[in-house]
CSV table of C-alpha atoms in Angstrom, one decimal:
chain,number,residue,atom,x,y,z
A,162,MET,CA,-41.1,104.3,-31.3
A,163,SER,CA,-41.6,102.2,-34.4
A,164,ASP,CA,-45.0,101.1,-35.5
A,165,ASP,CA,-43.7,97.5,-36.1
A,166,PRO,CA,-44.9,94.9,-33.6
A,167,GLN,CA,-42.2,93.8,-31.2
A,168,THR,CA,-41.0,90.1,-31.4
A,169,PRO,CA,-41.8,88.3,-28.2
A,170,PRO,CA,-38.8,87.0,-26.3
A,171,PRO,CA,-38.0,83.2,-26.7
A,172,ALA,CA,-39.5,80.8,-24.3
A,173,PRO,CA,-37.2,79.5,-21.6
A,174,TYR,CA,-35.7,75.9,-22.1
A,175,PRO,CA,-38.1,73.4,-20.7
A,176,GLN,CA,-37.0,71.7,-17.5
A,177,SER,CA,-38.8,68.4,-18.2
A,178,TYR,CA,-40.5,66.7,-21.1
A,179,PRO,CA,-44.2,66.3,-20.7
A,180,THR,CA,-44.3,62.6,-21.6
A,181,GLY,CA,-41.2,60.8,-20.3
A,182,GLY,CA,-40.4,62.8,-17.2
A,183,TYR,CA,-36.9,63.4,-18.5
A,184,THR,CA,-35.0,65.7,-16.1
A,185,GLN,CA,-32.7,68.3,-17.5
A,186,PRO,CA,-29.2,67.5,-16.4
A,187,ALA,CA,-27.4,70.0,-14.2
A,188,PRO,CA,-25.1,72.4,-15.9
A,189,GLY,CA,-21.6,70.9,-16.3
A,190,ALA,CA,-22.8,67.2,-15.9
A,191,ALA,CA,-22.3,64.7,-18.6
A,192,PRO,CA,-25.6,64.0,-20.3
A,193,VAL,CA,-26.8,60.4,-20.6
A,194,PRO,CA,-26.9,59.2,-24.2
A,195,THR,CA,-30.3,58.7,-25.6
A,196,GLY,CA,-31.2,55.1,-26.0
A,197,ALA,CA,-28.3,53.8,-23.8
A,198,PRO,CA,-29.7,52.9,-20.4
A,199,GLU,CA,-27.5,53.1,-17.4
A,200,PRO,CA,-25.9,49.7,-16.5
A,201,TYR,CA,-27.3,47.9,-13.5
A,202,PRO,CA,-24.9,47.9,-10.6
A,203,GLY,CA,-22.9,44.7,-10.4
A,204,THR,CA,-23.3,43.6,-14.0
A,205,PRO,CA,-20.2,43.0,-16.1
A,206,ALA,CA,-19.2,45.6,-18.5
A,207,PRO,CA,-19.3,45.0,-22.3
A,208,TYR,CA,-16.2,43.5,-23.9
A,209,GLY,CA,-13.6,46.1,-24.5
A,210,ALA,CA,-15.4,48.8,-22.4
A,211,PRO,CA,-14.2,49.9,-19.0
A,212,ALA,CA,-16.2,48.5,-16.1
A,213,PRO,CA,-18.3,51.1,-14.2
A,214,TYR,CA,-17.3,51.9,-10.7
A,215,GLY,CA,-18.3,49.1,-8.3
A,216,ALA,CA,-19.0,46.6,-11.1
A,217,VAL,CA,-17.4,43.1,-11.2
A,218,PRO,CA,-14.8,42.6,-14.0
A,219,TYR,CA,-15.9,40.8,-17.0
A,220,GLY,CA,-15.8,37.0,-16.6
A,221,ALA,CA,-15.9,36.9,-12.8
A,222,ALA,CA,-19.2,36.4,-11.1
A,223,ALA,CA,-20.0,38.5,-8.2
A,224,PRO,CA,-19.7,36.6,-4.8
A,225,TYR,CA,-23.0,35.7,-3.2
A,226,PRO,CA,-23.7,37.8,-0.2
A,227,GLY,CA,-22.5,36.0,3.0
A,228,THR,CA,-20.1,33.6,1.4
A,229,ALA,CA,-16.5,33.3,2.6
A,230,ALA,CA,-13.6,34.8,0.7
A,231,PRO,CA,-11.7,32.5,-1.7
A,232,TYR,CA,-8.9,30.5,-0.2
A,233,PRO,CA,-5.5,32.1,-0.9
A,234,GLY,CA,-3.6,30.2,-3.6
A,235,GLY,CA,-6.3,27.8,-4.8
A,236,VAL,CA,-9.3,25.9,-3.6
A,237,ALA,CA,-9.9,25.8,0.1
A,238,PRO,CA,-9.5,22.3,1.6
A,239,TYR,CA,-12.5,20.5,3.0
A,240,PRO,CA,-13.4,21.3,6.6
A,241,GLY,CA,-11.5,19.3,9.1
A,242,ALA,CA,-8.4,18.9,7.0
A,243,ALA,CA,-4.9,19.8,8.0
A,244,GLY,CA,-4.7,23.5,8.8
A,245,TYR,CA,-8.2,23.6,10.3
A,246,PRO,CA,-8.5,23.9,14.1
A,247,ASP,CA,-11.1,21.2,14.6
A,248,GLY,CA,-9.3,18.4,12.7
A,249,ALA,CA,-12.5,16.2,12.8
A,250,ASN,CA,-12.2,14.9,9.3
A,251,ALA,CA,-8.4,15.1,8.9
A,252,PRO,CA,-6.9,12.0,7.2
A,253,GLN,CA,-5.7,9.5,9.8
A,254,PRO,CA,-2.5,7.5,9.4
A,255,ALA,CA,-2.9,4.0,8.2
A,256,PRO,CA,-3.0,1.5,11.1
A,257,ALA,CA,0.0,-0.6,11.6
A,258,ARG,CA,-0.3,-4.1,10.1
A,259,SER,CA,-0.1,-7.1,12.4
A,260,ARG,CA,3.2,-9.0,12.3
A,261,THR,CA,1.6,-12.3,13.4
A,262,LEU,CA,1.8,-13.9,10.0
A,263,GLY,CA,5.6,-13.2,9.7
A,264,VAL,CA,6.2,-14.5,13.2
A,265,VAL,CA,4.2,-17.7,12.5
A,266,ALA,CA,6.2,-18.3,9.3
A,267,LEU,CA,9.5,-17.9,11.1
A,268,VAL,CA,8.4,-20.3,13.9
A,269,VAL,CA,7.3,-22.9,11.4
A,270,ALA,CA,10.6,-22.6,9.4
A,271,ILE,CA,12.7,-23.1,12.6
A,272,ALA,CA,10.5,-26.0,13.7
A,273,ALA,CA,10.9,-27.6,10.2
A,274,VAL,CA,14.6,-27.5,10.4
A,275,VAL,CA,15.1,-28.4,14.1
A,276,LEU,CA,12.5,-31.2,14.3
A,277,SER,CA,13.6,-32.9,11.1
A,278,VAL,CA,17.3,-32.7,11.8
A,279,ILE,CA,16.9,-34.0,15.4
A,280,LEU,CA,14.6,-36.8,14.4
A,281,SER,CA,16.5,-38.0,11.3
A,282,ALA,CA,20.0,-37.5,12.8
A,283,THR,CA,19.4,-39.5,16.0
A,284,THR,CA,17.6,-42.3,14.3
A,285,GLY,CA,20.0,-42.3,11.3
A,286,PHE,CA,23.0,-42.6,13.7
A,287,ALA,CA,21.3,-45.5,15.5
A,288,ALA,CA,20.3,-47.2,12.3
A,289,ALA,CA,23.8,-46.9,10.8
A,290,GLU,CA,25.5,-48.2,13.9
A,291,GLY,CA,23.1,-51.2,14.1
A,292,ALA,CA,23.4,-52.0,10.4
A,293,MET,CA,27.2,-51.9,10.7
A,294,ARG,CA,27.3,-54.2,13.7
A,295,HIS,CA,24.9,-56.6,11.9
A,296,ALA,CA,27.1,-56.6,8.8
A,297,ILE,CA,30.3,-57.4,10.9
A,298,GLY,CA,28.4,-60.2,12.6
A,299,LEU,CA,27.6,-61.7,9.2
A,300,SER,CA,31.0,-61.3,7.7
A,301,PRO,CA,33.9,-60.5,10.2
A,302,GLU,CA,36.4,-60.5,7.3
A,303,GLY,CA,34.7,-57.5,5.6
A,304,LEU,CA,31.7,-56.3,3.8
A,305,GLU,CA,33.1,-57.3,0.4
A,306,ASN,CA,32.4,-61.0,1.4
A,307,LEU,CA,28.7,-60.4,1.8
A,308,SER,CA,26.3,-61.7,-0.8
A,309,GLU,CA,23.7,-59.6,-2.4
A,310,ASP,CA,20.9,-61.0,-0.2
A,311,GLN,CA,23.0,-60.3,2.9
A,312,LEU,CA,23.6,-56.7,1.8
A,313,LEU,CA,19.8,-56.2,1.2
A,314,ALA,CA,19.2,-57.7,4.7
A,315,LEU,CA,21.5,-55.3,6.5
A,316,LEU,CA,18.7,-52.8,7.3
A,317,SER,CA,16.2,-55.4,8.3
A,318,PRO,CA,17.1,-55.3,12.0
A,319,VAL,CA,16.9,-51.5,12.1
A,320,ARG,CA,13.9,-50.9,9.8
A,321,GLY,CA,12.0,-49.2,12.6
A,322,LEU,CA,14.8,-46.6,13.0
A,323,VAL,CA,15.0,-46.1,9.2
A,324,LEU,CA,11.2,-45.5,9.2
A,325,TRP,CA,11.6,-42.7,11.8
A,326,ALA,CA,14.4,-41.2,9.8
A,327,GLU,CA,12.2,-41.0,6.8
A,328,ILE,CA,9.4,-39.5,8.9
A,329,GLY,CA,11.8,-36.8,10.0
A,330,PHE,CA,12.7,-36.1,6.3
A,331,TRP,CA,9.1,-35.8,5.2
A,332,LEU,CA,8.1,-33.8,8.2
A,333,GLY,CA,10.8,-31.2,7.5
A,334,THR,CA,9.8,-31.1,3.9
A,335,ALA,CA,6.1,-30.4,4.6
A,336,LEU,CA,6.8,-27.8,7.3
A,337,GLY,CA,9.4,-26.1,5.1
A,338,LEU,CA,7.0,-25.7,2.3
A,339,VAL,CA,4.4,-24.2,4.7
A,340,ALA,CA,6.9,-21.8,6.1
A,341,LEU,CA,8.0,-20.8,2.6
A,342,ALA,CA,4.4,-20.0,1.6
A,343,LEU,CA,3.7,-18.1,4.8
A,344,GLY,CA,6.9,-16.1,4.5
A,345,ILE,CA,6.2,-15.0,1.0
A,346,THR,CA,2.7,-14.0,1.9
A,347,ALA,CA,4.0,-12.0,4.9
A,348,ILE,CA,6.5,-10.2,2.7
A,349,ALA,CA,3.9,-9.4,0.0
A,350,THR,CA,1.2,-8.1,2.5
A,351,ARG,CA,3.8,-6.4,4.8
A,352,ARG,CA,2.5,-8.3,7.8
A,353,GLY,CA,5.8,-9.0,9.6
A,354,ARG,CA,8.0,-8.4,6.5
A,355,GLY,CA,11.3,-8.9,8.4
A,356,PHE,CA,10.1,-12.2,10.0
A,357,GLY,CA,8.8,-13.3,6.6
A,358,VAL,CA,12.2,-12.8,5.0
A,359,ALA,CA,13.9,-14.7,7.8
A,360,ALA,CA,11.4,-17.6,7.4
A,361,VAL,CA,12.0,-17.8,3.6
A,362,VAL,CA,15.8,-17.8,4.1
A,363,ILE,CA,15.6,-20.6,6.8
A,364,ALA,CA,13.2,-22.6,4.7
A,365,ALA,CA,15.5,-22.4,1.7
A,366,VAL,CA,18.7,-23.2,3.6
A,367,GLY,CA,17.0,-26.0,5.7
A,368,PRO,CA,17.4,-28.8,3.2
A,369,PHE,CA,21.2,-28.2,2.9
A,370,LEU,CA,21.5,-28.1,6.7
A,371,TYR,CA,19.5,-31.2,7.0
A,372,GLY,CA,21.6,-33.2,4.5
A,373,ILE,CA,24.9,-32.1,6.0
A,374,THR,CA,23.9,-32.8,9.6
A,375,VAL,CA,22.1,-36.1,9.0
A,376,GLY,CA,24.9,-37.3,6.7
A,377,ALA,CA,27.5,-36.5,9.4
A,378,PHE,CA,25.5,-38.5,12.0
A,379,VAL,CA,25.1,-41.5,9.7
A,380,ILE,CA,28.9,-41.6,9.0
A,381,ALA,CA,29.5,-41.3,12.7
A,382,GLY,CA,27.1,-44.3,13.3
A,383,ILE,CA,28.9,-46.4,10.8
A,384,ALA,CA,32.3,-45.6,12.4
A,385,ALA,CA,30.8,-46.4,15.8
A,386,GLY,CA,29.4,-49.7,14.6
A,387,ALA,CA,32.7,-50.7,13.0
A,388,SER,CA,34.8,-50.0,16.1
């Protein structure tokens, strides 16, 4: 044996630090870097670094516990819309508009034409016949022998009939304008659009029909008075 003192064996590696309670990692496990705390579960990973297992990818917030899954393909529709079984708040179809305005316009247009034509045609026929008979009584040889005063006095015996013929004309004009206004309104507001179109057409054609019909009756009255 040598007289030199023997070197004591090295102390074993400490299992824990006295101050921080740091635990020695198991053999073969990856050590945790000093100064880099372990990320909290559910927090996004730093930009460019892979997300830890179970963490939400960067830029997407973790869903709140108890919330429904996102609607496939976009934002979920509001409850009660189409595709939901309850259908309480589903959009309802627009109610059909009333066609009363269009019907009224058509009735007024027809009344304007019929009333004015009947009133003016009948009284015009009678006035033309009476005026012609009066003219023949004044001058049997022909109307060319009548003086200006006699020509102006031809309508004197039938002035009442002429007045009714004028009333029929102005009545048809007033009702035609009302029917035209109601028909245009019905077309614009879609309240009986088809009836409104028919009313506008009748109100526009009415004056031509009135003139042709009343003129034919007046000519017939003159022929009847001259026979």
